[in-house]
Amino acid sequence: MTARISSPSSAPVRQSSVRAHNLALVLNTVANSADPPSRAAVAAATGLTRATVSALVDDLIEGGLLIELDPPPRTGAGRPAAGLALTSAGPAGLGCEINVDYLAACVVDLTGTVRQRFTEHADQRPAGAAGALAALGRLAARARLAAEADGLVVAGATLAVPGLVSPAGLVRVAPNLGWQEVDAPAQLRAVPELADLPLAVDNEANLAALGELRVAGGDPTFLYVSGEIGIGAGLVIDGELYRGVRGWSGEIGHLTVFPDGRPCRCGATGCLEQYAGQEALAAGEPLAAAALGIALSAVVNLLDVPVIVLGGAYGPYFDRLRDGIETQLRRRVLTAGLAPVTVRAARLGADAAVRGAADAVIRRVRDDPAAWLRRVG
Amino acid sequence: MTARISSPSSAPVRQSSVRAHNLALVLNTVANSADPPSRAAVAAATGLTRATVSALVDDLIEGGLLIELDPPPRTGAGRPAAGLALTSAGPAGLGCEINVDYLAACVVDLTGTVRQRFTEHADQRPAGAAGALAALGRLAARARLAAEADGLVVAGATLAVPGLVSPAGLVRVAPNLGWQEVDAPAQLRAVPELADLPLAVDNEANLAALGELRVAGGDPTFLYVSGEIGIGAGLVIDGELYRGVRGWSGEIGHLTVFPDGRPCRCGATGCLEQYAGQEALAAGEPLAAAALGIALSAVVNLLDVPVIVLGGAYGPYFDRLRDGIETQLRRRVLTAGLAPVTVRAARLGADAAVRGAADAVIRRVRDDPAAWLRRVG
């Protein structure tokens, strides 16, 4: 008899993966500490033995991910222990962003600090995908060279685009740029200074949501709404971005708010984008707040999301929109009386997507430091 | 210097949790096999050694979770190995359901087979929460006694209710039953035959989605829409139910489809429930399919869900609704041209929630067999 095993639920735990897991655990324990912890404090927080922690910490220092700070001078009894911290001189992430009216590149170090930031404001539609990506490649190359002159090692790059991206990084459609089926990674890799970098592509609202997650502190679950010419959304659940089965979640701009309403460039009628996109806001659209409130009520009814963050171009309009949105939420969310929904402005403003893109690189290093140690070892 | 460690990302891996993990891995590998696998086949599928698998299998047999089947007669060379299977004589789950117009209780064994099933059709509103739960308790007690006379051990019970349930099992509100702040677990535990059982309470659409997941086979990600007097939804992502931060996701019945439309009992206007609930369907509502299509387009645009399952009372109306729903999806889902969305009828029909409730108990045993072994050991 032959057994056909269809889908075992998960992989077995082996010793090699235990080390990788524990390296990440130690690194993130240091990263999430309010003050630089001693090796003993890391051992206490993780439940690992002090000997295990010390060996892992030595590997992380050796690999350029952690540093040991001198103990502060103290007058009490006993010698204070040295504290551990993420290094600001190790691996860094390169974030690149293309949007309808600007290009951006930035470099963020392992501690989350922005070390380089370049922006070019210009309408990207006339140049087409090839022209725009070539210009972005030049900007990104400048950011990388400046970061490396500053002692950083760029570990990889992530590109943010306002469109639907396939798992392989192909931009299937970016309606407001007029792009279809653009192989963005191939075009960026054609820039010699970027050819060797691991490169990912993602939707700009997804990356902006990740950027906001990094700075937001207390909100592990929120919907980030990115108001640009189009409107996108990134859904963060328990600190993780939810992407949908094909990576195409978050198309909040095409939620129907008025079924018999204005025609949209997507072919449907009454889409949110027609009432609360950047162009409608600039024209003083009176239905903007109500339309946003109706669409956001749908999100909360469906997903029980406690926090809504308005970002991108919504920043300057936030105070004007807030009351109208909250009125709809109170009226249309079934659980409005049981649990509050907070609506707030994004903390990162227009930089959220490019910072989230750089941060995505850093996060891969932090989630799997063993892979980084193998790369530099 | 004192280090304050705020939130280490996860727990360290220790040997005791490795055994628990591997027990679950072996049990689920057997459960997911098309034919009863040998110990060697389980070792090959899991990557564990044959000695480890044999020791774990012995524990699972001893604890009444697995059985070893006699090898089939064979004429070829060599002795065929015995195959492993889940036992149908071990732990079982008790599912209980209260809805507006019926009560139900069923017992499902570890293999997923329904062993007992009791239903009482009657309007549950006049009796109030106390009367309805007392009647359900009597029905559930009969199901448990019948199952135990049949050699099963009822491991726990789950109650399905059409309402918002707190993490502690309190029914905060069940609008169509007229319930508010009902401590359903306390009232069910007052039935002597149920007093000793671990008891959980969950929303009926969530449990129906889990029931459908168990039989659906190929669809790990889908939205289950439960059409009753009210309309609920259960969202299954990668084989896991998404509950929302407070457990109150899936309130699709209160998505706004026509902002200036009919008043709803929730206080808002134009809710889906007013156009596509059971009463509207029975009255031949001409906007039912369009309203469902608009609401489901919002779900797909937001969440990139590839499959929609219509269950509960939608069964008999499915053929009438399908075209109208698909027309809206083609028109309003931004990615409709790139990826298909399948709309299908639920496979379990009206039984989905009570079977999902029983299955939830079984799933807890299968996810953590080590806990079950400690309980019976």
Tab-separated table of C-alpha atoms in Angstrom, chain A residues 1-15 18 21-22 24-25 28-29 32-38 41-42 45-48 72 74 80-81 83 164 172-173 175 181 221 223 235 237 242-252 254-260 266-270 294 298-306 331-332 334-335 338-341, chain B residues 1-15 18 21-22 24-25 28-29 32-38 41-42 45-48 72 74 80-81 83 164 172-173 175 181 221 223 235 237 242-252 254-260 266-270 294 298-306 331-332 334-335 338-341:
chain	number	residue	atom	x	y	z
A	1	MET	CA	0.000	0.000	0.000
A	2	THR	CA	1.386	3.388	-0.967
A	3	ALA	CA	0.479	6.310	1.228
A	4	ARG	CA	-0.114	9.572	-0.570
A	5	ILE	CA	0.512	12.330	1.899
A	6	SER	CA	-1.364	15.391	0.774
A	7	SER	CA	-0.459	18.271	3.055
A	8	PRO	CA	1.293	17.889	6.399
A	9	SER	CA	0.459	20.979	8.422
A	10	SER	CA	4.005	22.233	8.952
A	11	ALA	CA	7.658	21.284	8.975
A	12	PRO	CA	9.318	19.451	11.863
A	13	VAL	CA	11.519	21.409	14.221
A	14	ARG	CA	15.210	20.643	13.798
A	15	GLN	CA	18.303	21.958	15.570
A	18	VAL	CA	16.354	26.336	16.282
A	21	HIS	CA	15.017	31.072	15.287
A	22	ASN	CA	16.999	31.973	18.395
A	24	ALA	CA	16.236	36.259	15.344
A	25	LEU	CA	14.754	36.105	18.830
A	28	ASN	CA	14.592	41.368	17.991
A	29	THR	CA	14.664	41.316	21.768
A	32	ASN	CA	12.478	46.024	20.926
A	33	SER	CA	14.093	47.003	24.218
A	34	ALA	CA	13.530	50.534	25.421
A	35	ASP	CA	17.134	50.721	26.755
A	36	PRO	CA	20.194	48.720	25.624
A	37	PRO	CA	19.804	45.407	27.509
A	38	SER	CA	22.652	43.371	28.988
A	41	ALA	CA	18.550	40.780	30.520
A	42	VAL	CA	18.211	39.199	27.069
A	45	ALA	CA	13.471	38.016	28.499
A	46	THR	CA	13.863	35.090	26.095
A	47	GLY	CA	14.073	32.159	28.495
A	48	LEU	CA	17.315	31.035	26.836
A	72	PRO	CA	27.483	54.098	31.808
A	74	ARG	CA	27.721	54.693	37.997
A	80	PRO	CA	27.150	47.854	35.522
A	81	ALA	CA	26.890	45.496	32.518
A	83	GLY	CA	24.359	47.176	26.921
A	164	LEU	CA	-1.052	45.845	-8.863
A	172	ARG	CA	0.430	44.186	-13.949
A	173	VAL	CA	-1.331	47.526	-14.077
A	175	PRO	CA	-3.788	52.821	-13.828
A	181	GLU	CA	2.701	44.635	-17.700
A	221	THR	CA	-3.831	46.294	13.616
A	223	LEU	CA	-6.021	50.066	7.884
A	235	LEU	CA	-4.154	46.290	5.933
A	237	ILE	CA	-3.188	42.685	11.150
A	242	TYR	CA	-2.268	41.188	4.796
A	243	ARG	CA	-1.745	40.873	1.039
A	244	GLY	CA	-4.613	38.745	-0.230
A	245	VAL	CA	-4.249	35.512	-2.141
A	246	ARG	CA	-2.726	37.128	-5.244
A	247	GLY	CA	-1.216	40.148	-3.535
A	248	TRP	CA	-4.018	42.406	-4.728
A	249	SER	CA	-5.825	43.362	-1.581
A	250	GLY	CA	-6.474	46.953	-0.542
A	251	GLU	CA	-8.178	48.321	-3.656
A	252	ILE	CA	-10.350	50.542	-1.514
A	254	HIS	CA	-12.778	51.052	-6.194
A	255	LEU	CA	-15.262	50.286	-3.445
A	256	THR	CA	-18.708	51.299	-4.654
A	257	VAL	CA	-20.058	54.113	-2.512
A	258	PHE	CA	-22.817	55.395	-4.788
A	259	PRO	CA	-23.941	52.545	-7.107
A	260	ASP	CA	-25.476	54.886	-9.688
A	266	CYS	CA	-11.885	51.372	-14.035
A	267	GLY	CA	-15.203	51.002	-15.899
A	268	ALA	CA	-17.496	50.865	-12.853
A	269	THR	CA	-19.647	53.641	-11.383
A	270	GLY	CA	-19.637	55.360	-8.018
A	294	ILE	CA	-19.221	54.822	3.858
A	298	ALA	CA	-17.599	48.649	5.138
A	299	VAL	CA	-14.020	47.876	6.139
A	300	VAL	CA	-14.800	47.991	9.852
A	301	ASN	CA	-18.000	45.929	9.516
A	302	LEU	CA	-16.114	43.299	7.548
A	303	LEU	CA	-12.809	43.223	9.385
A	304	ASP	CA	-13.325	44.685	12.860
A	305	VAL	CA	-10.341	46.999	12.374
A	306	PRO	CA	-9.990	49.365	15.357
A	331	ARG	CA	-24.071	55.472	11.959
A	332	ARG	CA	-23.025	52.511	9.816
A	334	LEU	CA	-22.777	47.686	13.700
A	335	THR	CA	-20.418	47.549	16.675
A	338	LEU	CA	-19.556	48.496	21.672
A	339	ALA	CA	-16.067	49.460	20.573
A	340	PRO	CA	-14.557	52.686	19.312
A	341	VAL	CA	-12.875	53.136	15.937
B	1	MET	CA	21.135	49.919	34.014
B	2	THR	CA	17.809	48.091	33.871
B	3	ALA	CA	16.677	46.848	30.500
B	4	ARG	CA	12.955	47.042	29.883
B	5	ILE	CA	12.132	44.460	27.275
B	6	SER	CA	8.939	45.504	25.570
B	7	SER	CA	7.909	42.743	23.187
B	8	PRO	CA	10.188	39.905	22.096
B	9	SER	CA	8.779	38.610	18.824
B	10	SER	CA	8.133	35.025	19.897
B	11	ALA	CA	8.965	32.367	22.443
B	12	PRO	CA	12.162	30.300	22.283
B	13	VAL	CA	11.957	26.737	21.017
B	14	ARG	CA	12.410	24.170	23.773
B	15	GLN	CA	12.414	20.380	23.752
B	18	VAL	CA	9.190	20.167	20.124
B	21	HIS	CA	4.705	20.110	17.845
B	22	ASN	CA	5.777	16.758	16.448
B	24	ALA	CA	0.492	17.326	16.123
B	25	LEU	CA	2.583	16.992	12.975
B	28	ASN	CA	-2.218	15.718	11.046
B	29	THR	CA	-0.016	13.945	8.528
B	32	ASN	CA	-4.418	14.499	5.700
B	33	SER	CA	-3.296	11.336	3.922
B	34	ALA	CA	-5.527	10.020	1.167
B	35	ASP	CA	-4.842	6.398	2.246
B	36	PRO	CA	-3.757	5.105	5.682
B	37	PRO	CA	0.021	5.702	5.693
B	38	SER	CA	2.610	3.381	7.240
B	41	ALA	CA	5.520	6.923	5.051
B	42	VAL	CA	4.823	9.330	7.921
B	45	ALA	CA	6.496	12.965	4.798
B	46	THR	CA	7.523	14.741	8.001
B	47	GLY	CA	11.309	14.491	7.812
B	48	LEU	CA	11.365	12.960	11.307
B	72	PRO	CA	-4.479	-5.584	3.227
B	74	ARG	CA	-1.488	-8.913	-1.103
B	80	PRO	CA	2.764	-4.863	3.347
B	81	ALA	CA	2.972	-2.462	6.299
B	83	GLY	CA	-1.650	1.623	7.886
B	164	LEU	CA	-21.584	39.281	18.371
B	172	ARG	CA	-23.085	40.985	23.444
B	173	VAL	CA	-25.939	41.333	20.994
B	175	PRO	CA	-30.217	41.435	16.999
B	181	GLU	CA	-25.546	40.688	27.098
B	221	THR	CA	-9.196	31.054	1.247
B	223	LEU	CA	-15.609	34.210	2.187
B	235	LEU	CA	-13.576	34.857	6.310
B	237	ILE	CA	-7.611	32.889	4.947
B	242	TYR	CA	-9.999	35.573	10.493
B	243	ARG	CA	-11.865	36.979	13.495
B	244	GLY	CA	-10.880	40.621	13.698
B	245	VAL	CA	-9.310	42.280	16.690
B	246	ARG	CA	-12.382	41.916	18.939
B	247	GLY	CA	-13.864	38.865	17.233
B	248	TRP	CA	-16.469	40.950	15.430
B	249	SER	CA	-15.493	40.667	11.806
B	250	GLY	CA	-17.863	39.501	9.092
B	251	GLU	CA	-20.788	41.873	9.614
B	252	ILE	CA	-21.450	41.930	5.891
B	254	HIS	CA	-24.576	45.887	7.471
B	255	LEU	CA	-22.441	46.923	4.532
B	256	THR	CA	-24.031	49.970	2.922
B	257	VAL	CA	-25.137	49.138	-0.610
B	258	PHE	CA	-27.548	52.024	-1.218
B	259	PRO	CA	-26.546	54.971	1.018
B	260	ASP	CA	-29.973	56.625	0.821
B	266	CYS	CA	-29.303	48.645	13.160
B	267	GLY	CA	-30.128	52.349	12.709
B	268	ALA	CA	-28.326	52.882	9.398
B	269	THR	CA	-29.810	53.042	5.903
B	270	GLY	CA	-29.298	50.892	2.818
B	294	ILE	CA	-22.087	45.276	-4.788
B	298	ALA	CA	-16.234	45.457	-1.900
B	299	VAL	CA	-14.965	42.318	-0.186
B	300	VAL	CA	-12.953	41.220	-3.221
B	301	ASN	CA	-11.512	44.695	-3.857
B	302	LEU	CA	-10.442	44.940	-0.233
B	303	LEU	CA	-9.258	41.412	0.424
B	304	ASP	CA	-8.490	39.735	-2.911
B	305	VAL	CA	-10.614	36.732	-1.951
B	306	PRO	CA	-10.846	34.271	-4.865
B	331	ARG	CA	-18.096	45.327	-13.369
B	332	ARG	CA	-16.859	46.460	-9.958
B	334	LEU	CA	-10.676	46.107	-10.240
B	335	THR	CA	-8.799	42.848	-10.861
B	338	LEU	CA	-6.705	39.519	-14.215
B	339	ALA	CA	-8.060	36.842	-11.901
B	340	PRO	CA	-11.395	35.087	-11.677
B	341	VAL	CA	-13.667	35.087	-8.631
